[in-house]
Amino acid sequence: MGQEMKMPDLPCATARQNGIGESMRILGIETSCDETAIALVDAFGRLRAPRFKIIVAEISSQIEVHRPFGGVVPNLAKREHLKNIPFLYQNIIRNSIHEPADEIQNSLDAIAVTVGPGLEPALWTGINFAKDLYEKLKKENKNLKIIGVNHLEGHLFSFLLPQKAKNIKLKNVFPAVALIVSGGHTILLKMDSLEKWKKIGETKDDAVGESFDKVAKMLELPYPGGPEIELLAAKGDCRAILFPRPMINSKNYDFSFSGLKTSVLYYTRDHKNARKADVAASFEEAALDALVKKTGRAAKEFAARSILLSGGVAANKKLHLKLKAVSRELHVNFFAPPIKFNTDNAVMIAGAGYMAHLRKKNRRLTANGSLDI
Ligand code: KG4
Ligand code: ZN
């Protein structure tokens, strides 16, 4: 339990005092779905150049618990979060080895917790843990803040998280077109800055990640289906079956994946001997084509300087390659978070917490399963 993502690399809280302008030490907490995650992150800089340094990050995945049911069971998720969250917190404190526990707790400037969208019983476990911790630490640490975070903003801002590539200069980013693709969402945004964006399209039915998970089930692959489809698809022929690409030529920027899913269902029912790898590859190609074509068209129409990609489905390498190719064709930049920060994690919640602080946007500490971006 508690897979550690990064060892501490900061000597002490003084390291963040050399930040430019603002700086904050943030504890991020994420429990919106089937990952319990906590991270300690130092954030620096103002809205023109925010930067983040990960001190330590912990994730406990519930995949094995939900796998027999073929999907996430909300009450099981809640039970697992309740069980895991205190252990992860202890690990965070213990792994921040350069400072004693009290000092770490007193050095916190904010606790950032996901309040939605997601499974409400799961969200509440994180919110209640954050509130209790806040009340406890506030006795000693009078300036401590608690920030409610939109999970989708966590994904959206994840391209700013530390990665091997050089620091991103925001003048090379905006205006941008941002594609957020996860198990619950498929959203296209036009972004003018880190403060201003507008939704220009979204799925009218299933989210793209959901369609990967459902098609994986049809092919008798385990949950979660996205990575399994990607692995199997790599062994198949993506031109073997021409699945429909619903709404691909529609004038708007909306998506639809339920018709594609149904086509795969009928195909597998009517072609019992079909190669599963070919079905997986052809499905993946159809789903990604729709995402890439609309994102590219939006980037062109809005004269974007960059395309931003985030969310669990952004872990798909073929999607990266396709969007990179389109970006090159259009002479726009392409930014995505480091691969491990595509799927749900608490580093992105700490990051979005800092952005919410800079933007002076704090959400109510109430679970909101259908919170929009
Ligand atoms: O962002 P995320 O971790 O959770 C939500 O906020 O929903 O996204 C999870 C989704 C799942 O549907 C999963 O199957 C999909 O992301 N996913 C992938 C890949 N890795 C995860 N889909 C396609 N290819 C992948 N490699
Ligand atoms: Zn997510």
GROMACS .gro file of C-alpha atoms and ligand atoms in nm:
model
  400
    1MET     CA    1   0.000   0.000   0.000
    2GLY     CA    2   0.105   0.358  -0.046
    3GLN     CA    3   0.321   0.346  -0.353
    4GLU     CA    4   0.572   0.626  -0.319
    5MET     CA    5   0.615   0.842  -0.626
    6LYS     CA    6   0.906   1.065  -0.533
    7MET     CA    7   1.148   1.099  -0.245
    8PRO     CA    8   1.181   1.433  -0.073
    9ASP     CA    9   1.435   1.662  -0.231
   10LEU     CA   10   1.390   1.983  -0.034
   11PRO     CA   11   1.605   2.049   0.271
   12CYS     CA   12   1.341   2.242   0.466
   13ALA     CA   13   1.071   2.503   0.449
   14THR     CA   14   1.330   2.776   0.390
   15ALA     CA   15   1.371   2.643   0.038
   16ARG     CA   16   1.034   2.791  -0.051
   17GLN     CA   17   1.114   3.127   0.096
   18ASN     CA   18   1.331   3.216  -0.199
   19GLY     CA   19   1.025   3.195  -0.426
   20ILE     CA   20   0.937   3.495  -0.637
   21GLY     CA   21   0.637   3.676  -0.494
   22GLU     CA   22   0.400   3.416  -0.361
   23SER     CA   23   0.497   3.079  -0.223
   24MET     CA   24   0.296   2.815  -0.045
   25ARG     CA   25   0.341   2.468   0.098
   26ILE     CA   26   0.028   2.271   0.012
   27LEU     CA   27  -0.103   1.932   0.115
   28GLY     CA   28  -0.318   1.799  -0.172
   29ILE     CA   29  -0.587   1.536  -0.108
   30GLU     CA   30  -0.769   1.343  -0.382
   31THR     CA   31  -1.047   1.086  -0.328
   32SER     CA   32  -1.291   1.153  -0.614
   33CYS     CA   33  -1.289   0.803  -0.763
   34ASP     CA   34  -1.078   0.492  -0.706
   35GLU     CA   35  -0.739   0.640  -0.614
   36THR     CA   36  -0.665   0.763  -0.264
   37ALA     CA   37  -0.384   1.015  -0.300
   38ILE     CA   38  -0.204   1.271  -0.084
   39ALA     CA   39   0.087   1.491  -0.186
   40LEU     CA   40   0.301   1.760  -0.032
   41VAL     CA   41   0.394   2.027  -0.285
   42ASP     CA   42   0.575   2.360  -0.265
   43ALA     CA   43   0.426   2.616  -0.502
   44PHE     CA   44   0.594   2.938  -0.612
   45GLY     CA   45   0.529   3.243  -0.825
   46ARG     CA   46   0.234   3.443  -0.943
   47LEU     CA   47  -0.019   3.376  -1.216
   48ARG     CA   48   0.228   3.474  -1.487
   49ALA     CA   49   0.474   3.199  -1.392
   50PRO     CA   50   0.356   2.945  -1.135
   51ARG     CA   51   0.602   2.668  -1.047
   52PHE     CA   52   0.574   2.356  -0.837
   53LYS     CA   53   0.816   2.135  -0.648
   54ILE     CA   54   0.696   1.795  -0.529
   55ILE     CA   55   0.823   1.706  -0.184
   56VAL     CA   56   0.653   1.371  -0.153
   57ALA     CA   57   0.350   1.204  -0.311
   58GLU     CA   58   0.161   0.890  -0.217
   59ILE     CA   59  -0.108   0.696  -0.403
   60SER     CA   60  -0.304   0.391  -0.306
   61SER     CA   61  -0.493   0.239  -0.597
   62GLN     CA   62  -0.816   0.046  -0.541
   63ILE     CA   63  -0.805  -0.128  -0.880
   64GLU     CA   64  -0.784  -0.476  -0.727
   65VAL     CA   65  -1.087  -0.409  -0.504
   66HIS     CA   66  -1.312  -0.297  -0.790
   67ARG     CA   67  -1.179  -0.534  -1.059
   68PRO     CA   68  -1.414  -0.826  -0.976
   69PHE     CA   69  -1.710  -0.587  -1.031
   70GLY     CA   70  -1.579  -0.456  -1.364
   71GLY     CA   71  -1.600  -0.092  -1.250
   72VAL     CA   72  -1.589   0.137  -0.949
   73VAL     CA   73  -1.843   0.056  -0.674
   74PRO     CA   74  -1.902   0.389  -0.489
   75ASN     CA   75  -1.951   0.247  -0.138
   76LEU     CA   76  -1.649   0.020  -0.170
   77ALA     CA   77  -1.450   0.322  -0.287
   78LYS     CA   78  -1.564   0.513   0.022
   79ARG     CA   79  -1.467   0.222   0.251
   80GLU     CA   80  -1.122   0.196   0.094
   81HIS     CA   81  -1.058   0.571   0.109
   82LEU     CA   82  -1.153   0.574   0.478
   83LYS     CA   83  -0.910   0.289   0.540
   84ASN     CA   84  -0.622   0.425   0.331
   85ILE     CA   85  -0.622   0.797   0.390
   86PRO     CA   86  -0.476   0.799   0.746
   87PHE     CA   87  -0.197   0.563   0.638
   88LEU     CA   88  -0.109   0.774   0.337
   89TYR     CA   89  -0.098   1.084   0.557
   90GLN     CA   90   0.136   0.910   0.800
   91ASN     CA   91   0.356   0.805   0.505
   92ILE     CA   92   0.366   1.163   0.380
   93ILE     CA   93   0.481   1.286   0.720
   94ARG     CA   94   0.731   1.000   0.763
   95ASN     CA   95   0.875   1.035   0.414
   96SER     CA   96   0.932   1.407   0.453
   97ILE     CA   97   1.241   1.292   0.640
   98HIS     CA   98   1.423   1.623   0.643
   99GLU     CA   99   1.183   1.776   0.891
  100PRO     CA  100   1.018   1.641   1.206
  101ALA     CA  101   0.644   1.574   1.183
  102ASP     CA  102   0.548   1.880   1.388
  103GLU     CA  103   0.756   2.108   1.170
  104ILE     CA  104   0.606   1.968   0.852
  105GLN     CA  105   0.255   2.018   0.986
  106ASN     CA  106   0.333   2.368   1.106
  107SER     CA  107   0.501   2.458   0.777
  108LEU     CA  108   0.181   2.391   0.582
  109ASP     CA  109   0.017   2.698   0.431
  110ALA     CA  110  -0.286   2.520   0.289
  111ILE     CA  111  -0.475   2.195   0.260
  112ALA     CA  112  -0.627   2.153  -0.088
  113VAL     CA  113  -0.897   1.891  -0.129
  114THR     CA  114  -1.105   1.775  -0.425
  115VAL     CA  115  -1.473   1.869  -0.380
  116GLY     CA  116  -1.599   1.748  -0.722
  117PRO     CA  117  -1.679   1.622  -0.973
  118GLY     CA  118  -1.668   1.255  -0.876
  119LEU     CA  119  -1.844   0.997  -0.662
  120GLU     CA  120  -1.999   1.184  -0.371
  121PRO     CA  121  -1.943   0.916  -0.102
  122ALA     CA  122  -1.579   0.903  -0.211
  123LEU     CA  123  -1.542   1.283  -0.224
  124TRP     CA  124  -1.679   1.319   0.130
  125THR     CA  125  -1.406   1.097   0.275
  126GLY     CA  126  -1.138   1.335   0.148
  127ILE     CA  127  -1.332   1.647   0.245
  128ASN     CA  128  -1.400   1.524   0.600
  129PHE     CA  129  -1.040   1.414   0.648
  130ALA     CA  130  -0.919   1.755   0.524
  131LYS     CA  131  -1.160   1.944   0.751
  132ASP     CA  132  -1.062   1.741   1.061
  133LEU     CA  133  -0.692   1.786   0.987
  134TYR     CA  134  -0.745   2.158   0.929
  135GLU     CA  135  -0.922   2.199   1.267
  136LYS     CA  136  -0.646   2.004   1.442
  137LEU     CA  137  -0.351   2.185   1.282
  138LYS     CA  138  -0.509   2.528   1.300
  139LYS     CA  139  -0.465   2.534   1.678
  140GLU     CA  140  -0.087   2.567   1.628
  141ASN     CA  141  -0.076   2.691   1.270
  142LYS     CA  142  -0.301   2.998   1.277
  143ASN     CA  143  -0.255   3.099   0.911
  144LEU     CA  144  -0.345   2.763   0.766
  145LYS     CA  145  -0.600   2.772   0.481
  146ILE     CA  146  -0.828   2.505   0.343
  147ILE     CA  147  -0.907   2.516  -0.029
  148GLY     CA  148  -1.181   2.326  -0.211
  149VAL     CA  149  -1.054   2.217  -0.553
  150ASN     CA  150  -1.230   2.129  -0.878
  151HIS     CA  151  -1.086   1.793  -0.993
  152LEU     CA  152  -1.111   1.902  -1.359
  153GLU     CA  153  -0.897   2.207  -1.285
  154GLY     CA  154  -0.648   1.961  -1.134
  155HIS     CA  155  -0.627   1.791  -1.474
  156LEU     CA  156  -0.635   2.118  -1.668
  157PHE     CA  157  -0.338   2.272  -1.484
  158SER     CA  158  -0.137   1.949  -1.469
  159PHE     CA  159   0.073   2.055  -1.771
  160LEU     CA  160   0.241   2.300  -1.528
  161LEU     CA  161   0.371   2.020  -1.303
  162PRO     CA  162   0.747   1.959  -1.304
  163GLN     CA  163   0.876   1.763  -1.597
  164LYS     CA  164   1.199   1.698  -1.779
  165ALA     CA  165   1.115   1.950  -2.045
  166LYS     CA  166   1.228   2.302  -1.967
  167ASN     CA  167   1.009   2.543  -1.772
  168ILE     CA  168   0.704   2.626  -1.978
  169LYS     CA  169   0.678   2.992  -2.079
  170LEU     CA  170   0.315   3.097  -2.075
  171LYS     CA  171   0.364   3.327  -2.376
  172ASN     CA  172   0.412   3.003  -2.574
  173VAL     CA  173   0.091   2.856  -2.435
  174PHE     CA  174  -0.194   3.108  -2.472
  175PRO     CA  175  -0.433   3.129  -2.638
  176ALA     CA  176  -0.467   2.752  -2.604
  177VAL     CA  177  -0.711   2.475  -2.680
  178ALA     CA  178  -0.731   2.229  -2.390
  179LEU     CA  179  -0.862   1.875  -2.421
  180ILE     CA  180  -0.956   1.701  -2.094
  181VAL     CA  181  -1.022   1.330  -2.139
  182SER     CA  182  -1.103   1.108  -1.843
  183GLY     CA  183  -1.335   0.834  -1.722
  184GLY     CA  184  -1.614   1.083  -1.659
  185HIS     CA  185  -1.541   1.372  -1.895
  186THR     CA  186  -1.449   1.468  -2.251
  187ILE     CA  187  -1.419   1.845  -2.265
  188LEU     CA  188  -1.268   2.094  -2.506
  189LEU     CA  189  -1.185   2.442  -2.375
  190LYS     CA  190  -1.055   2.758  -2.531
  191MET     CA  191  -0.817   2.916  -2.282
  192ASP     CA  192  -0.699   3.276  -2.296
  193SER     CA  193  -0.494   3.256  -1.978
  194LEU     CA  194  -0.461   3.059  -1.654
  195GLU     CA  195  -0.764   3.254  -1.532
  196LYS     CA  196  -0.992   3.272  -1.830
  197TRP     CA  197  -1.139   2.989  -2.033
  198LYS     CA  198  -1.459   2.885  -2.205
  199LYS     CA  199  -1.599   2.542  -2.273
  200ILE     CA  200  -1.642   2.502  -2.650
  201GLY     CA  201  -1.741   2.136  -2.662
  202GLU     CA  202  -1.801   1.820  -2.463
  203THR     CA  203  -1.937   1.470  -2.500
  204LYS     CA  204  -2.309   1.440  -2.553
  205ASP     CA  205  -2.318   1.089  -2.403
  206ASP     CA  206  -2.033   0.865  -2.278
  207ALA     CA  207  -1.694   1.003  -2.182
  208VAL     CA  208  -1.412   0.868  -2.396
  209GLY     CA  209  -1.250   0.690  -2.098
  210GLU     CA  210  -1.584   0.529  -2.020
  211SER     CA  211  -1.604   0.399  -2.379
  212PHE     CA  212  -1.255   0.247  -2.344
  213ASP     CA  213  -1.367   0.080  -2.019
  214LYS     CA  214  -1.692  -0.053  -2.173
  215VAL     CA  215  -1.527  -0.184  -2.490
  216ALA     CA  216  -1.262  -0.352  -2.273
  217LYS     CA  217  -1.543  -0.533  -2.090
  218MET     CA  218  -1.685  -0.653  -2.424
  219LEU     CA  219  -1.342  -0.790  -2.507
  220GLU     CA  220  -1.323  -0.955  -2.162
  221LEU     CA  221  -1.033  -0.740  -2.055
  222PRO     CA  222  -0.998  -0.642  -1.688
  223TYR     CA  223  -1.091  -0.305  -1.537
  224PRO     CA  224  -0.971  -0.033  -1.593
  225GLY     CA  225  -1.000  -0.091  -1.963
  226GLY     CA  226  -0.807   0.205  -2.107
  227PRO     CA  227  -0.454   0.075  -2.051
  228GLU     CA  228  -0.564  -0.282  -2.143
  229ILE     CA  229  -0.712  -0.166  -2.475
  230GLU     CA  230  -0.395   0.029  -2.549
  231LEU     CA  231  -0.177  -0.278  -2.486
  232LEU     CA  232  -0.394  -0.510  -2.693
  233ALA     CA  233  -0.438  -0.253  -2.970
  234ALA     CA  234  -0.061  -0.236  -3.015
  235LYS     CA  235  -0.078  -0.598  -3.143
  236GLY     CA  236  -0.369  -0.535  -3.381
  237ASP     CA  237  -0.442  -0.367  -3.714
  238CYS     CA  238  -0.618  -0.033  -3.662
  239ARG     CA  239  -0.751  -0.042  -4.021
  240ALA     CA  240  -0.902  -0.391  -3.992
  241ILE     CA  241  -1.253  -0.266  -3.908
  242LEU     CA  242  -1.398   0.071  -4.003
  243PHE     CA  243  -1.593   0.177  -3.694
  244PRO     CA  244  -1.801   0.497  -3.712
  245ARG     CA  245  -1.663   0.826  -3.583
  246PRO     CA  246  -1.987   0.990  -3.463
  247MET     CA  247  -2.003   1.371  -3.492
  248ILE     CA  248  -1.654   1.386  -3.641
  249ASN     CA  249  -1.772   1.612  -3.922
  250SER     CA  250  -2.025   1.814  -3.724
  251LYS     CA  251  -1.958   2.187  -3.719
  252ASN     CA  252  -1.952   2.212  -3.339
  253TYR     CA  253  -1.684   2.087  -3.097
  254ASP     CA  254  -1.896   1.824  -2.924
  255PHE     CA  255  -1.821   1.455  -2.911
  256SER     CA  256  -2.020   1.132  -2.896
  257PHE     CA  257  -1.888   0.789  -2.805
  258SER     CA  258  -2.194   0.580  -2.729
  259GLY     CA  259  -2.266   0.500  -3.098
  260LEU     CA  260  -1.908   0.384  -3.143
  261LYS     CA  261  -1.940   0.164  -2.835
  262THR     CA  262  -2.263   0.011  -2.970
  263SER     CA  263  -2.098  -0.057  -3.308
  264VAL     CA  264  -1.822  -0.248  -3.131
  265LEU     CA  265  -2.087  -0.441  -2.936
  266TYR     CA  266  -2.270  -0.544  -3.257
  267TYR     CA  267  -1.945  -0.624  -3.434
  268THR     CA  268  -1.822  -0.854  -3.158
  269ARG     CA  269  -2.167  -1.018  -3.140
  270ASP     CA  270  -2.176  -1.081  -3.517
  271HIS     CA  271  -1.809  -1.175  -3.564
  272LYS     CA  272  -1.735  -1.427  -3.295
  273ASN     CA  273  -1.401  -1.516  -3.455
  274ALA     CA  274  -1.275  -1.160  -3.494
  275ARG     CA  275  -0.922  -1.096  -3.366
  276LYS     CA  276  -0.965  -0.907  -3.040
  277ALA     CA  277  -0.646  -0.713  -3.105
  278ASP     CA  278  -0.791  -0.586  -3.436
  279VAL     CA  279  -1.118  -0.484  -3.265
  280ALA     CA  280  -0.924  -0.302  -2.989
  281ALA     CA  281  -0.696  -0.127  -3.240
  282SER     CA  282  -0.983  -0.026  -3.471
  283PHE     CA  283  -1.191   0.103  -3.179
  284GLU     CA  284  -0.896   0.298  -3.039
  285GLU     CA  285  -0.828   0.451  -3.380
  286ALA     CA  286  -1.191   0.563  -3.419
  287ALA     CA  287  -1.211   0.712  -3.068
  288LEU     CA  288  -0.879   0.895  -3.099
  289ASP     CA  289  -0.957   1.021  -3.450
  290ALA     CA  290  -1.265   1.202  -3.319
  291LEU     CA  291  -1.066   1.365  -3.036
  292VAL     CA  292  -0.773   1.465  -3.253
  293LYS     CA  293  -0.972   1.598  -3.549
  294LYS     CA  294  -1.191   1.829  -3.338
  295THR     CA  295  -0.904   1.948  -3.121
  296GLY     CA  296  -0.696   2.030  -3.429
  297ARG     CA  297  -0.988   2.213  -3.592
  298ALA     CA  298  -1.044   2.418  -3.276
  299ALA     CA  299  -0.673   2.506  -3.252
  300LYS     CA  300  -0.687   2.631  -3.610
  301GLU     CA  301  -1.011   2.825  -3.575
  302PHE     CA  302  -0.903   2.999  -3.255
  303ALA     CA  303  -0.547   3.061  -3.375
  304ALA     CA  304  -0.419   2.878  -3.068
  305ARG     CA  305  -0.054   2.893  -2.973
  306SER     CA  306  -0.078   2.553  -2.809
  307ILE     CA  307  -0.279   2.238  -2.754
  308LEU     CA  308  -0.303   2.114  -2.393
  309LEU     CA  309  -0.389   1.753  -2.314
  310SER     CA  310  -0.483   1.607  -1.974
  311GLY     CA  311  -0.689   1.344  -1.790
  312GLY     CA  312  -0.657   0.968  -1.753
  313VAL     CA  313  -0.698   0.895  -2.127
  314ALA     CA  314  -0.403   1.128  -2.191
  315ALA     CA  315  -0.191   0.838  -2.062
  316ASN     CA  316  -0.257   0.682  -2.406
  317LYS     CA  317   0.064   0.711  -2.606
  318LYS     CA  318  -0.107   0.699  -2.944
  319LEU     CA  319  -0.323   0.997  -2.845
  320HIS     CA  320  -0.004   1.185  -2.757
  321LEU     CA  321   0.156   1.096  -3.089
  322LYS     CA  322  -0.150   1.196  -3.290
  323LEU     CA  323  -0.197   1.528  -3.111
  324LYS     CA  324   0.174   1.602  -3.138
  325ALA     CA  325   0.159   1.536  -3.512
  326VAL     CA  326  -0.142   1.767  -3.554
  327SER     CA  327   0.031   2.034  -3.347
  328ARG     CA  328   0.339   2.013  -3.568
  329GLU     CA  329   0.123   2.041  -3.880
  330LEU     CA  330  -0.048   2.351  -3.740
  331HIS     CA  331   0.277   2.499  -3.605
  332VAL     CA  332   0.141   2.513  -3.250
  333ASN     CA  333   0.300   2.389  -2.929
  334PHE     CA  334   0.184   2.076  -2.752
  335PHE     CA  335   0.189   2.042  -2.372
  336ALA     CA  336   0.082   1.751  -2.152
  337PRO     CA  337   0.175   1.654  -1.797
  338PRO     CA  338   0.438   1.392  -1.721
  339ILE     CA  339   0.274   1.054  -1.786
  340LYS     CA  340   0.219   0.960  -1.416
  341PHE     CA  341   0.020   1.280  -1.359
  342ASN     CA  342  -0.240   1.203  -1.627
  343THR     CA  343  -0.441   0.962  -1.415
  344ASP     CA  344  -0.582   1.083  -1.083
  345ASN     CA  345  -0.325   1.200  -0.830
  346ALA     CA  346  -0.293   1.451  -0.545
  347VAL     CA  347  -0.002   1.650  -0.688
  348MET     CA  348  -0.238   1.802  -0.945
  349ILE     CA  349  -0.488   1.881  -0.667
  350ALA     CA  350  -0.220   2.066  -0.469
  351GLY     CA  351  -0.128   2.248  -0.793
  352ALA     CA  352  -0.489   2.342  -0.867
  353GLY     CA  353  -0.524   2.448  -0.502
  354TYR     CA  354  -0.243   2.698  -0.554
  355MET     CA  355  -0.402   2.820  -0.876
  356ALA     CA  356  -0.736   2.862  -0.694
  357HIS     CA  357  -0.553   3.064  -0.427
  358LEU     CA  358  -0.387   3.287  -0.689
  359ARG     CA  359  -0.718   3.330  -0.870
  360LYS     CA  360  -0.893   3.394  -0.538
  361LYS     CA  361  -1.142   3.115  -0.613
  362ASN     CA  362  -1.226   2.891  -0.325
  363ARG     CA  363  -1.496   2.628  -0.358
  364ARG     CA  364  -1.740   2.527  -0.087
  365LEU     CA  365  -1.625   2.229   0.116
  366THR     CA  366  -1.921   2.020   0.007
  367ALA     CA  367  -1.905   1.720  -0.226
  368ASN     CA  368  -2.049   1.810  -0.566
  369GLY     CA  369  -2.057   1.503  -0.789
  370SER     CA  370  -2.141   1.699  -1.103
  371LEU     CA  371  -1.928   2.010  -1.054
  372ASP     CA  372  -1.852   2.166  -1.395
  373ILE     CA  373  -1.540   2.343  -1.508
  374KG4     O1  374  -0.858   1.097  -1.490
  374KG4     P1  375  -0.882   0.957  -1.452
  374KG4     O2  376  -0.772   0.884  -1.380
  374KG4     O3  377  -1.010   0.945  -1.362
  374KG4     C1  378  -1.121   1.025  -1.386
  374KG4     O4  379  -1.118   1.144  -1.348
  374KG4     O5  380  -1.215   0.971  -1.450
  374KG4     O6  381  -0.922   0.877  -1.584
  374KG4     C2  382  -0.952   0.740  -1.580
  374KG4     C3  383  -0.986   0.694  -1.722
  374KG4     C4  384  -1.038   0.550  -1.725
  374KG4     O7  385  -1.153   0.548  -1.808
  374KG4     C5  386  -0.924   0.474  -1.787
  374KG4     O8  387  -0.965   0.359  -1.859
  374KG4     C6  388  -0.863   0.579  -1.879
  374KG4     O9  389  -0.867   0.697  -1.803
  374KG4     N1  390  -0.724   0.548  -1.917
  374KG4     C7  391  -0.684   0.526  -2.043
  374KG4     C8  392  -0.546   0.493  -2.037
  374KG4     N2  393  -0.507   0.498  -1.905
  374KG4     C9  394  -0.619   0.532  -1.834
  374KG4     N3  395  -0.751   0.529  -2.161
  374KG4    C10  396  -0.682   0.502  -2.273
  374KG4     N4  397  -0.551   0.468  -2.274
  374KG4    C11  398  -0.480   0.463  -2.159
  374KG4     N5  399  -0.350   0.430  -2.160
  375ZN      ZN  400  -0.955   1.248  -1.311
   0.00000   0.00000   0.00000
